[in-house]
Coordinates of C-alpha atoms in Angstrom, one line a residue:
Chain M
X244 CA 0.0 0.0 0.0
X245 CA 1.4 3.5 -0.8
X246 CA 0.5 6.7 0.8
X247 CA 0.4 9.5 -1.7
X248 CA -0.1 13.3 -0.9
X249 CA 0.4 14.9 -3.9
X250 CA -2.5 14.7 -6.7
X251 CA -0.6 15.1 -9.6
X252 CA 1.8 12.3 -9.0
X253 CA -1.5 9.9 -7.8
X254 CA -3.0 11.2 -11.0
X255 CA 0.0 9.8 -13.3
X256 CA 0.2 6.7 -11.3
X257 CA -3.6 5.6 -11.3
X258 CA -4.0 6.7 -15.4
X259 CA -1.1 4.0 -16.0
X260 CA -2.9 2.2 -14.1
X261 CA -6.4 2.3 -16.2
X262 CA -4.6 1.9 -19.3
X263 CA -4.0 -1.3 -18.1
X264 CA -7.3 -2.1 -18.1
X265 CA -7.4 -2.3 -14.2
X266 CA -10.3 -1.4 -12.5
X267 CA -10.2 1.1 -9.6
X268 CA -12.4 1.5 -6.9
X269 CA -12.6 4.7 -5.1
X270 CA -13.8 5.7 -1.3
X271 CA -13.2 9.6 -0.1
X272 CA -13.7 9.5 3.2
X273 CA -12.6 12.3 6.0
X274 CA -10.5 9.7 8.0
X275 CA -11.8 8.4 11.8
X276 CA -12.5 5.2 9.7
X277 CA -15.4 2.9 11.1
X278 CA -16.9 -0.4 9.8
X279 CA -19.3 1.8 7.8
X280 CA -16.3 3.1 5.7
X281 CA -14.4 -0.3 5.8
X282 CA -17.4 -2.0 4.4
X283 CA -17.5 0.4 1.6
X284 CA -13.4 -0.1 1.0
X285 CA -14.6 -4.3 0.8
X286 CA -17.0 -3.9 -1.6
X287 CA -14.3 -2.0 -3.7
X288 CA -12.0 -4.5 -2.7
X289 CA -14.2 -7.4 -4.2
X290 CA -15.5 -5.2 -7.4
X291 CA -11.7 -3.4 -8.4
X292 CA -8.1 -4.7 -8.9
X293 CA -7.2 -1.2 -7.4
X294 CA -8.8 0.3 -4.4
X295 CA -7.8 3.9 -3.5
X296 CA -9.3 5.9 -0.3
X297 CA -8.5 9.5 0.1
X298 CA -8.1 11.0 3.5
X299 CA -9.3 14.6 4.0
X300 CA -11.1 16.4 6.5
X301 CA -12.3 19.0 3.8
X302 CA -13.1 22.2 5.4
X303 CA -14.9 24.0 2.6
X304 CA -17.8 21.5 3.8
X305 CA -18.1 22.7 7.8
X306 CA -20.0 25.9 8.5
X307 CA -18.1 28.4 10.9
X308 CA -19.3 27.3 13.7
X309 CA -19.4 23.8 13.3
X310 CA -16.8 20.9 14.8
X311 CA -14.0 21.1 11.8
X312 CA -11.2 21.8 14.4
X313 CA -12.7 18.9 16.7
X314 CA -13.1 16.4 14.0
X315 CA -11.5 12.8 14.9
X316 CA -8.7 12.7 13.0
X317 CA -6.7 9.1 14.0
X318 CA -4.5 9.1 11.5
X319 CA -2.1 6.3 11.8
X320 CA -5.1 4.4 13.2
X321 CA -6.6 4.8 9.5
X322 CA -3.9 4.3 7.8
X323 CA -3.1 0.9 10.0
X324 CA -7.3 0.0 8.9
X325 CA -6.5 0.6 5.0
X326 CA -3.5 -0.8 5.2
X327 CA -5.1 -4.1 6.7
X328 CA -8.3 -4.0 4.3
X329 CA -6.3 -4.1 1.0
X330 CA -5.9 -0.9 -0.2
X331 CA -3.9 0.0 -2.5
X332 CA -3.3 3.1 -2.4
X333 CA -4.1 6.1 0.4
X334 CA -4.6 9.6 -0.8
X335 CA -3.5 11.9 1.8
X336 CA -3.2 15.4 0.7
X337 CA -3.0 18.6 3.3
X338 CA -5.5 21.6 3.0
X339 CA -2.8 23.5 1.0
X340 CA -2.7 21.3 -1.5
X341 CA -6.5 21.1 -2.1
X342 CA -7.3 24.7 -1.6
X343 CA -4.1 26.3 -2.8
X344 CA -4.2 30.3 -2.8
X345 CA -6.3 32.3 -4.7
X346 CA -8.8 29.1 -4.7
X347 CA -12.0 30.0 -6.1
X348 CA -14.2 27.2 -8.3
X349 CA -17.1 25.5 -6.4
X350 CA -19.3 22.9 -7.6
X351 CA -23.6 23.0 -6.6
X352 CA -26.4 21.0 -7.1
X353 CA -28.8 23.5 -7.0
X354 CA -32.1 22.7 -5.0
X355 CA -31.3 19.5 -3.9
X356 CA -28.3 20.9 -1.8
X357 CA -30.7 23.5 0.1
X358 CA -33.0 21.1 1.2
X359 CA -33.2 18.4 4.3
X360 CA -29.4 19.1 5.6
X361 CA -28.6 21.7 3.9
X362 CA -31.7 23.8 5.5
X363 CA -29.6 23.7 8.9
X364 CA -25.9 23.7 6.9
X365 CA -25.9 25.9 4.8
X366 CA -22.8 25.5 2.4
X367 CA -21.9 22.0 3.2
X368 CA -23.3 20.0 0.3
X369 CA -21.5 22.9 -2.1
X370 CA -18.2 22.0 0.2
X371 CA -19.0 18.0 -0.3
X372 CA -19.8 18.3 -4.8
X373 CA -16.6 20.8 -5.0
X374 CA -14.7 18.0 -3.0
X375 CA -15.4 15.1 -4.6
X376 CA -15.3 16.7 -8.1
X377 CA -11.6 17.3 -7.3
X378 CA -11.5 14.1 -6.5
X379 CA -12.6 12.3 -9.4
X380 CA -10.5 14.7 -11.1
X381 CA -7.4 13.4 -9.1
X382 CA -8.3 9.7 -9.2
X383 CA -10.4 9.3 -12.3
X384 CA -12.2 6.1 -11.0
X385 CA -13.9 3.4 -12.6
X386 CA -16.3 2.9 -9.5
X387 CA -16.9 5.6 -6.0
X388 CA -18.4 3.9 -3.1
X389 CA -20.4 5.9 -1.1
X390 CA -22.7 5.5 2.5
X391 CA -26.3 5.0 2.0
X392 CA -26.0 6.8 5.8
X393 CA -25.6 10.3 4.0
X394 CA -28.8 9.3 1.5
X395 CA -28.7 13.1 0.6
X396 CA -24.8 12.9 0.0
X397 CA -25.1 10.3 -2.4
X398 CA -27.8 11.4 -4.2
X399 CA -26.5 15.1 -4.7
X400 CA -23.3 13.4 -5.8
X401 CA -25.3 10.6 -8.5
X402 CA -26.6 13.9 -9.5
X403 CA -23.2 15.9 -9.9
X404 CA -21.5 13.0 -11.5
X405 CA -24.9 12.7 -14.3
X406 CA -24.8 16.3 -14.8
X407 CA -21.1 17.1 -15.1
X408 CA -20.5 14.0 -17.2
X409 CA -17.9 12.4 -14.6
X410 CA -17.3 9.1 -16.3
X411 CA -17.7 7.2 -13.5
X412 CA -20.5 4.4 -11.9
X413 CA -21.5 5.2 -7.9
X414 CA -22.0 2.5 -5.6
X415 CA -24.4 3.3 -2.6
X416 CA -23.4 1.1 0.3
X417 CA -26.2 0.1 2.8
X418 CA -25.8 1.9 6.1
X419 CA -23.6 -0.5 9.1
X420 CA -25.6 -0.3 11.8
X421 CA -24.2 -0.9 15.8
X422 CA -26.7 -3.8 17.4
X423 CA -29.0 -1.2 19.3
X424 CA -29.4 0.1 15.5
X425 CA -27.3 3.1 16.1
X426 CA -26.0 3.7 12.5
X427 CA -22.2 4.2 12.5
X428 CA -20.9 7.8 12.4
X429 CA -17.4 9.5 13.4
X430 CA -19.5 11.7 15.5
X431 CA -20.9 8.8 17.6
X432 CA -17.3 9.5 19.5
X433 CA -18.8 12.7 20.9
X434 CA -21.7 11.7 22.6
X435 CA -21.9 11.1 26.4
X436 CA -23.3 7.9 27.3
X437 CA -26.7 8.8 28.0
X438 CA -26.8 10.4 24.7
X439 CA -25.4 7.1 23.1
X440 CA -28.2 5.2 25.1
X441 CA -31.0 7.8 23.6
X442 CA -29.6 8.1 19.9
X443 CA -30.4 4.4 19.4
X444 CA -34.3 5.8 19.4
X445 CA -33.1 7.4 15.6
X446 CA -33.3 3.4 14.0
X447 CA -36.0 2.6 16.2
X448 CA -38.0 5.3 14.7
X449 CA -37.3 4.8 11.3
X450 CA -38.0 1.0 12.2
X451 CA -41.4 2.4 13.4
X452 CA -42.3 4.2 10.1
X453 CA -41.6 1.3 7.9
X454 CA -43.8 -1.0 9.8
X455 CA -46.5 1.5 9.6
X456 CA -45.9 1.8 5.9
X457 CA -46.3 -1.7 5.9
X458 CA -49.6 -2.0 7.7
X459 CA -50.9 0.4 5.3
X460 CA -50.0 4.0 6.5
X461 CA -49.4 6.4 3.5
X462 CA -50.1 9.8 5.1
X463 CA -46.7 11.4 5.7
X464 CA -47.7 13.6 8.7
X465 CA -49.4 10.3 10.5
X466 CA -46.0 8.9 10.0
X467 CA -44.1 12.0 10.9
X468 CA -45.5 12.5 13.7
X469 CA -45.3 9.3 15.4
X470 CA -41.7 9.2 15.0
X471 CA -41.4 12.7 16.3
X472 CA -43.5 11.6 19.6
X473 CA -41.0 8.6 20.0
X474 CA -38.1 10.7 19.6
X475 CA -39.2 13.4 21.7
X476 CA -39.4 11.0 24.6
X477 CA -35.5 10.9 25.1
X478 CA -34.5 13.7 27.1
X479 CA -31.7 15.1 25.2
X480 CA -32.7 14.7 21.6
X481 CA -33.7 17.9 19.8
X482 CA -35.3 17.3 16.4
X483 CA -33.5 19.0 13.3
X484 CA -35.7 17.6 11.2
X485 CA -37.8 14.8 9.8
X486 CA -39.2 14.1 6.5
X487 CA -40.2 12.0 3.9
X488 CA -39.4 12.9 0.6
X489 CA -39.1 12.0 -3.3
X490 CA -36.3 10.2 -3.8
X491 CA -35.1 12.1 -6.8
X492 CA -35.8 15.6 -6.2
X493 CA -36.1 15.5 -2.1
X494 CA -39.0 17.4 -2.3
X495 CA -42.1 16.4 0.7
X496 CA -44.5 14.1 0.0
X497 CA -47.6 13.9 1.4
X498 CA -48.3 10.6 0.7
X499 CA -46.4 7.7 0.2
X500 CA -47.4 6.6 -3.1
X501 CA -43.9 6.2 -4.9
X502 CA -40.4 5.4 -3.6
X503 CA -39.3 7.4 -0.9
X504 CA -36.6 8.3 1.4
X505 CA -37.5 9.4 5.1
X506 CA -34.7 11.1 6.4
X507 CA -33.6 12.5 9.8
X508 CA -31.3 14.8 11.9
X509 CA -31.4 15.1 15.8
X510 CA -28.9 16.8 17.8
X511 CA -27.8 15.1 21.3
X512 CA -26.4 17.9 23.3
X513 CA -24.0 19.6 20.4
X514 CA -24.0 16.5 18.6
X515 CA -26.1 16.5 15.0
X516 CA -26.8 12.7 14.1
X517 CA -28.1 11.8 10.9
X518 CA -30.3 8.0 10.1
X519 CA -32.5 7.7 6.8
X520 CA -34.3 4.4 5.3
X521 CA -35.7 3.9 2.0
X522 CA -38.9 3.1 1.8
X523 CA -39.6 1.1 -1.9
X524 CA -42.9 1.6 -2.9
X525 CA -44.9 -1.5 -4.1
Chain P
X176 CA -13.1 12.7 -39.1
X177 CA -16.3 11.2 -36.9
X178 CA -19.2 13.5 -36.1
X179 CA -20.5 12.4 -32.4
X180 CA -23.5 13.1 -31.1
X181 CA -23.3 10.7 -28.1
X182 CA -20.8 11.7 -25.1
X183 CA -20.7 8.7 -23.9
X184 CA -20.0 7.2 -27.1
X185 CA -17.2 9.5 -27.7
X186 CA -15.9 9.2 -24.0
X187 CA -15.3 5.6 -24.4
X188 CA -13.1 5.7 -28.0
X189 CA -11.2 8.5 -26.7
X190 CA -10.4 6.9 -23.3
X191 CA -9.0 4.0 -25.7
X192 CA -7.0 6.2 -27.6
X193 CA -5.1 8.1 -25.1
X194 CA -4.6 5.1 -23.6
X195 CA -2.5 4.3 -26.3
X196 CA -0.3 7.1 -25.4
X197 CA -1.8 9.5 -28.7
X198 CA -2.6 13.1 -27.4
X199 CA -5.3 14.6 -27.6
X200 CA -6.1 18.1 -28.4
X201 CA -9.4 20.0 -27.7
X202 CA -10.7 22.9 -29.5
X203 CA -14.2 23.7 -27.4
X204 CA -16.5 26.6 -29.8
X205 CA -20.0 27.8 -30.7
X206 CA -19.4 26.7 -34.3
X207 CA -19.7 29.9 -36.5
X208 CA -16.0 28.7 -36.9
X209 CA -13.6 31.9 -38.3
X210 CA -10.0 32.1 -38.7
X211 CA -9.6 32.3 -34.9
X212 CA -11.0 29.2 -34.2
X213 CA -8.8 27.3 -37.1
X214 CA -5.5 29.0 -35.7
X215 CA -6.5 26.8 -32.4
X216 CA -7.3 23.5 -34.2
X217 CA -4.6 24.1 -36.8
X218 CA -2.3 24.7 -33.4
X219 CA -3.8 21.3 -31.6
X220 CA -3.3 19.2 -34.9
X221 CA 0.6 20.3 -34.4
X222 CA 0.9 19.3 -31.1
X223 CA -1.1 16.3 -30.8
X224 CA -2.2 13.2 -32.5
X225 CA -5.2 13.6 -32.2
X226 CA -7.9 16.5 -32.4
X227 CA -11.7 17.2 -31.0
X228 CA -13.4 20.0 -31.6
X229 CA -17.1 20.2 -30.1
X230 CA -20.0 22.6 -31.6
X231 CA -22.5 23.8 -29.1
X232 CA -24.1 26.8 -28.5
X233 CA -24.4 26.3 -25.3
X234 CA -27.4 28.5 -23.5
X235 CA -26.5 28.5 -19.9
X236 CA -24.0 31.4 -21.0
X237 CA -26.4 33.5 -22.6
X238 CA -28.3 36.0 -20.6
X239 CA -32.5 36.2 -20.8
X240 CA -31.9 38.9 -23.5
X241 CA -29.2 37.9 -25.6
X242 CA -28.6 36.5 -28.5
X243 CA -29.3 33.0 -28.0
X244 CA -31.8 32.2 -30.8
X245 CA -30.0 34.7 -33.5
X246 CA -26.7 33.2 -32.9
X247 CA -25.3 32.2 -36.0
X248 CA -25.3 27.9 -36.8
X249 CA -23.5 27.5 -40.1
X250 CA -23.3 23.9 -39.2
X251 CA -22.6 22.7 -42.3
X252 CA -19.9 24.8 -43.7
X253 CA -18.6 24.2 -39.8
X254 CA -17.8 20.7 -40.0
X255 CA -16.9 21.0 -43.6
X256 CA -14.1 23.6 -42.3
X257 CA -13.1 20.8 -39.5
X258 CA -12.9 18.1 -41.9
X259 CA -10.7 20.3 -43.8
X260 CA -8.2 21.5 -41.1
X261 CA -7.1 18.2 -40.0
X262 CA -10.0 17.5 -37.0
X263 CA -10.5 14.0 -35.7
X264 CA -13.6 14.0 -33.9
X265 CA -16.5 16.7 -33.7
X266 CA -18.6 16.3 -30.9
X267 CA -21.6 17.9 -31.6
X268 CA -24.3 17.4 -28.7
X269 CA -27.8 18.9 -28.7
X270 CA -29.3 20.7 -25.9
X271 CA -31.1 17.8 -23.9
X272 CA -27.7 15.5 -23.8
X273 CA -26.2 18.2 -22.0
X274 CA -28.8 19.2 -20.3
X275 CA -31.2 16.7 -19.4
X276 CA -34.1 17.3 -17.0
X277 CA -33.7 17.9 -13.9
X278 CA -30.3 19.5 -14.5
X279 CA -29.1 21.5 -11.8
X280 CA -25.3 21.1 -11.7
X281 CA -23.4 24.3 -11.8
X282 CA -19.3 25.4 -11.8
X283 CA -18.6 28.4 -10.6
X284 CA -15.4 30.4 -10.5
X285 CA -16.3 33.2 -8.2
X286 CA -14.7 36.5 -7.9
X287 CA -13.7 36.4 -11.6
X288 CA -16.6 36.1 -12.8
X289 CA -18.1 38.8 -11.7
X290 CA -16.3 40.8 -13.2
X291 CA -15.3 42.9 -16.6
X292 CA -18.0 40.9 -19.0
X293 CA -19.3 39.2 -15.9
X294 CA -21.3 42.9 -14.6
X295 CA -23.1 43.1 -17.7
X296 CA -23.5 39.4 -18.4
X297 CA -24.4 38.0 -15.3
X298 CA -24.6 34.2 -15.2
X299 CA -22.4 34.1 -18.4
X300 CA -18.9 33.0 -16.9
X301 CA -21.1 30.6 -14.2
X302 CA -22.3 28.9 -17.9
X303 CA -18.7 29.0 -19.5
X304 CA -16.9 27.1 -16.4
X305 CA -20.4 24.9 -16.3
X306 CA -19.8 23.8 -20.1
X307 CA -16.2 23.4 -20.2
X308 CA -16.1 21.2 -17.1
X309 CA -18.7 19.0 -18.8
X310 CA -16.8 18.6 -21.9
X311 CA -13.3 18.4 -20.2
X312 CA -15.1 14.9 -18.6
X313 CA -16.9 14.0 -21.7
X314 CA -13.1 14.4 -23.9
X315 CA -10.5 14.3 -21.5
X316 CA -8.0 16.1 -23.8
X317 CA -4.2 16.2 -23.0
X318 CA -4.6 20.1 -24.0
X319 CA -7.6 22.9 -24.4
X320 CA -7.2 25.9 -26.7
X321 CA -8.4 28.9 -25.9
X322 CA -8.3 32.2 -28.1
X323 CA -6.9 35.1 -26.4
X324 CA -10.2 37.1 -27.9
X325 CA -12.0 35.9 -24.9
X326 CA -8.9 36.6 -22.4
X327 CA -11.5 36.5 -19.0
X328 CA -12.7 33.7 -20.3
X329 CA -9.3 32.2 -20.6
X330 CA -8.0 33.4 -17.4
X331 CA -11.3 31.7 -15.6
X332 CA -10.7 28.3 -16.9
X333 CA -7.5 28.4 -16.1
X334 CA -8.5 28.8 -12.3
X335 CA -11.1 26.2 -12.7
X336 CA -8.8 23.8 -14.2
X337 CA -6.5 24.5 -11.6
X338 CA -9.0 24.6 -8.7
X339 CA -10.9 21.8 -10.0
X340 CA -7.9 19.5 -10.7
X341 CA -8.7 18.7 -14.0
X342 CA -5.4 16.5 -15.3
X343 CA -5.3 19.2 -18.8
X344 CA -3.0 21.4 -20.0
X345 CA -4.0 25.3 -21.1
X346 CA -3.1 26.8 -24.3
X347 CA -3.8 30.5 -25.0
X348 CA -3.7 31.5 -28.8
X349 CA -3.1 35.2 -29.7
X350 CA -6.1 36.7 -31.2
X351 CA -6.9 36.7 -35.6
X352 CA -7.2 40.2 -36.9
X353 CA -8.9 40.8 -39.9
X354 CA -6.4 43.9 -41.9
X355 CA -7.7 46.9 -40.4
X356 CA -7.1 45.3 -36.9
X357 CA -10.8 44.0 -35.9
X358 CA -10.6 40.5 -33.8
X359 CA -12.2 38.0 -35.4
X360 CA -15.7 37.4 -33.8
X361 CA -18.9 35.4 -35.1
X362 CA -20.4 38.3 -33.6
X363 CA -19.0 40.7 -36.1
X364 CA -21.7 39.2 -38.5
X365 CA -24.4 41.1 -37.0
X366 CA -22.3 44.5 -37.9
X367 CA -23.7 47.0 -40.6
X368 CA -21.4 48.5 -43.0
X369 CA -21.0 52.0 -40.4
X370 CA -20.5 49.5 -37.7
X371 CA -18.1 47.1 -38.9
X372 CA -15.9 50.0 -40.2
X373 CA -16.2 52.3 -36.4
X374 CA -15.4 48.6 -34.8
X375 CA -11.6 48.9 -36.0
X376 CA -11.3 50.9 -33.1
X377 CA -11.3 49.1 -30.8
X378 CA -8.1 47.1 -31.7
X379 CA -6.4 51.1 -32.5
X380 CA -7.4 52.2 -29.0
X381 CA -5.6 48.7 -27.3
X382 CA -2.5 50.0 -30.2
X383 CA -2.7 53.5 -28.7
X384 CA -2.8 51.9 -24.9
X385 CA 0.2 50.0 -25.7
X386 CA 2.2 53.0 -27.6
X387 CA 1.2 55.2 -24.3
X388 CA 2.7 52.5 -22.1
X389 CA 6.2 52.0 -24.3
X390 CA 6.5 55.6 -24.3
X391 CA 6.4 55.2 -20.4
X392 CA 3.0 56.4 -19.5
X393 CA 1.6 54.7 -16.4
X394 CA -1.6 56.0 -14.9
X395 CA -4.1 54.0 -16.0
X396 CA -6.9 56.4 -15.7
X397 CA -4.7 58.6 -17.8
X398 CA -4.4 55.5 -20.5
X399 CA -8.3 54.7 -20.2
X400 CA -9.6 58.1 -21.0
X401 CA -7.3 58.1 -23.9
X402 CA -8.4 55.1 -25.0
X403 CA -12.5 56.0 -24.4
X404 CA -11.7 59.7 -26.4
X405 CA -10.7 57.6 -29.6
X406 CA -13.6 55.1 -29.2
X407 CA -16.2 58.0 -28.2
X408 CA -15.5 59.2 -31.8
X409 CA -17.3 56.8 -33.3
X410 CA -21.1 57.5 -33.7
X411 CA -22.3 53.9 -32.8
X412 CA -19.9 53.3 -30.5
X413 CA -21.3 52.7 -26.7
X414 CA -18.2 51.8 -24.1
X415 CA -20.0 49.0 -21.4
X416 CA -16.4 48.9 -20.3
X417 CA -12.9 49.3 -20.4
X418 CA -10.4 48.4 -17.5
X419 CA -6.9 47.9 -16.9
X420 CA -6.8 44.7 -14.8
X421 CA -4.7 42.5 -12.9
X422 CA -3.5 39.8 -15.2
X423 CA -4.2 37.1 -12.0
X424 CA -6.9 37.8 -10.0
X425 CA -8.8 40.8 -12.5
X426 CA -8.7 43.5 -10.0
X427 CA -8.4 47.2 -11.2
X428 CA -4.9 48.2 -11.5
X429 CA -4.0 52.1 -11.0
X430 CA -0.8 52.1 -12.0
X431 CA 1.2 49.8 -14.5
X432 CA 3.6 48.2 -12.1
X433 CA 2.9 44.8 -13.4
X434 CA 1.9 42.7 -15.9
X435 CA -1.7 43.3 -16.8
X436 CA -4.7 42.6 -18.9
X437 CA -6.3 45.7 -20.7
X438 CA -9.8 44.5 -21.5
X439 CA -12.9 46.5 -23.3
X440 CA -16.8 45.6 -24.8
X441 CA -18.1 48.3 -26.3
X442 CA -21.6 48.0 -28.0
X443 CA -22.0 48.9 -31.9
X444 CA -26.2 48.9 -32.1
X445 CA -27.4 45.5 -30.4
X446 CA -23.9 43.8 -30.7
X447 CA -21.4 44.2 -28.5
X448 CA -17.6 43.5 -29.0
X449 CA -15.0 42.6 -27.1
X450 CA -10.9 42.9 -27.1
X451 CA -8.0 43.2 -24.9
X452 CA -4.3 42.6 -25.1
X453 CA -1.9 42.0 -22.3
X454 CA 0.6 44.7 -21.2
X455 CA 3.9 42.7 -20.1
X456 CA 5.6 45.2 -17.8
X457 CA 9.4 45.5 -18.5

């Protein structure tokens, strides 16, 4: 496995590397590695002859006031986890690098990035498509694998990749989940452990809706507003929001009469955990 | 030579080909193709093995009451002229391949695009960026030629490409004068006789700007009102602008202490010109 920080040289390498006719496999991540992201290096592990993961806590996606200089950043942890996973290569550039001087081209998905997160973060999905357009840039992958645990994410990037013409498929992993149903986050680390006892009530909620879905409930505020009432029961969780939208445009739905995604954020103390599920429509 | 409609089509043979180590040259345009445009794909068919030229009037960079619908299509004589001068491939996309529904992707290289042409053309430069990055991932040239003509426009994907990663080198071409020094323009079709004649001084002013500067003048407000006596001269002639800039970041410059960009659009009737030349400071 080689650790690479500078783009250009990754860049030369991995092109050889397609000519080739070797696949590569692609997970950005921003480091504090958990199952969730080593599941995604597997699959790219079983799909690619070449798996790359890139290591960068990308600032141009945290608002001012959000936890950028207290983000988990266990380096040689990671690198020990990618190291041990099969990667082939680890992409570690500094911020210097990525945002030289004078930086001044961003990438947005208009609409979709204002809506559901990006109501509450404003900025950060423009931070996350500028990102990972660099990215594909830099690595020019055959396959990206990304978390179905940021469902907005993923689909503002499938979106990005359509409409810019990055020639490259995307993978949606399905979310790892701890065995209270706790999805995996690097933010888990922050909570105290009555807030890690409460946050399990996020799964259990969405858990909720889909059984109601499948006893028949289509009305989105019936649905709604039992999993607010369950939520609200822990002491320390303070809805951000919760919705069901389309799946394609993340706009509300009123009734469930097409594929959906119902999507979440709750904040425990300072803490801001997302959850979604899909809900497939029969 | 290949006429391609499809970009994924075209994606996928020239992936194959520079991965047989030809390079490939890239010649972006409007079609309307003039002498300008042929010096940059006779210039890309030196350097490389292989040349692309794509024809799309693209309307994202068009403002609500431009020219968008007038805008001259020649399309036969166009590829007639590529198959002539040596070109490859023409990609040739219509408007719902590159932008399907639902689009909503955008590249934007702020600061310098809100500038010069960018205060009377809002959105324009936004569109430019938004275009080239598509076709930079639809062609993945080795090189992109750019006419000096459009020098903001220049000097913008050059950030972008930079900012944005994009493995692609930039070349500038100086601008095609027709004798009495006008820079070729598919606009300059929409002249009248009175116009097209008052237009050749545009190109004297930028002379006079430059003799001013040899002969060791400096101010820049001095230079500019020169300039804007000569041009005012002309009956049909309405300055929208004329700046000395920064060649780097665009910024008004009051003295000529470096090198910089001396940039003007000046409206004959409906149509409005643009020129510029670059002051190299000794």
């Amino acid at each position: 496995m080689k650790v690479i920080r500078n783009p250009q040289k990754l860049n030369r390498i991995l092109k050889r590397i397609s000519c080739e006719r070797k696949s590569i496999g692609f997970v950005p991540t921003m480091g504090a590695l958990h199952l969730g992201h080593l599941s995604l290096i597997k699959k790219a592990a079983k799909d690619n002859e070449i798996v790359v993961v890139s290591i960068f806590v990308n600032p141009t996606q945290f608002g001012p006031k959000e936890d950028l200089k207290k983000y988990p950043r266990p380096l040689k942890k990671d690198i020990e986890l990618c190291r041990k996973s099969g990667v082939d290569f680890v992409f570690l550039p500094d911020n210097k690098t990525i945002y030289p001087y004078g930086y001044s081209t961003f990438v947005k998905v208009e609409g979709l990035s204002d809506l559901l997160c990006g109501v509450s973060r404003p900025g950060h999905f423009r931070g996350v498509s500028t990102i990972v357009a660099k990215l594909l840039n830099i690595v020019g992958p055959d396959i990206i694998y990304l978390g179905q645990k940021d469902a907005q994410q993923a689909i503002i990037i499938k979106r990005m990749v359509r409409d810019l013409n990055f020639p490259v498929k995307i993978k949606i992993m399905p979310t790892v989940r701890l065995a209270d149903g706790l999805a995996l986050s690097s933010r888990n680390a922050y909570l105290t452990g009555e807030q890690r006892k409460e946050a399990a009530v996020l799964s259990r909620s969405l858990s909720l809706a889909r059984s109601l879905v499948q006893a028949g409930a289509c009305d989105s505020s019936r649905i709604l507003g039992r999993m607010k009432e369950m939520i609200r029961k822990k002491r320390q969780a303070r809805i951000d929001y919760i919705e069901i939208v389309d799946l394609e445009n993340l706009e509300k739905i009123k009734k469930i009469d097409r594929n959906c995604l119902i999507a979440l954020a709750v904040k425990f103390g300072n803490t801001r955990l997302i959850d979604n599920t899909i809900i497939n429509h029969a």
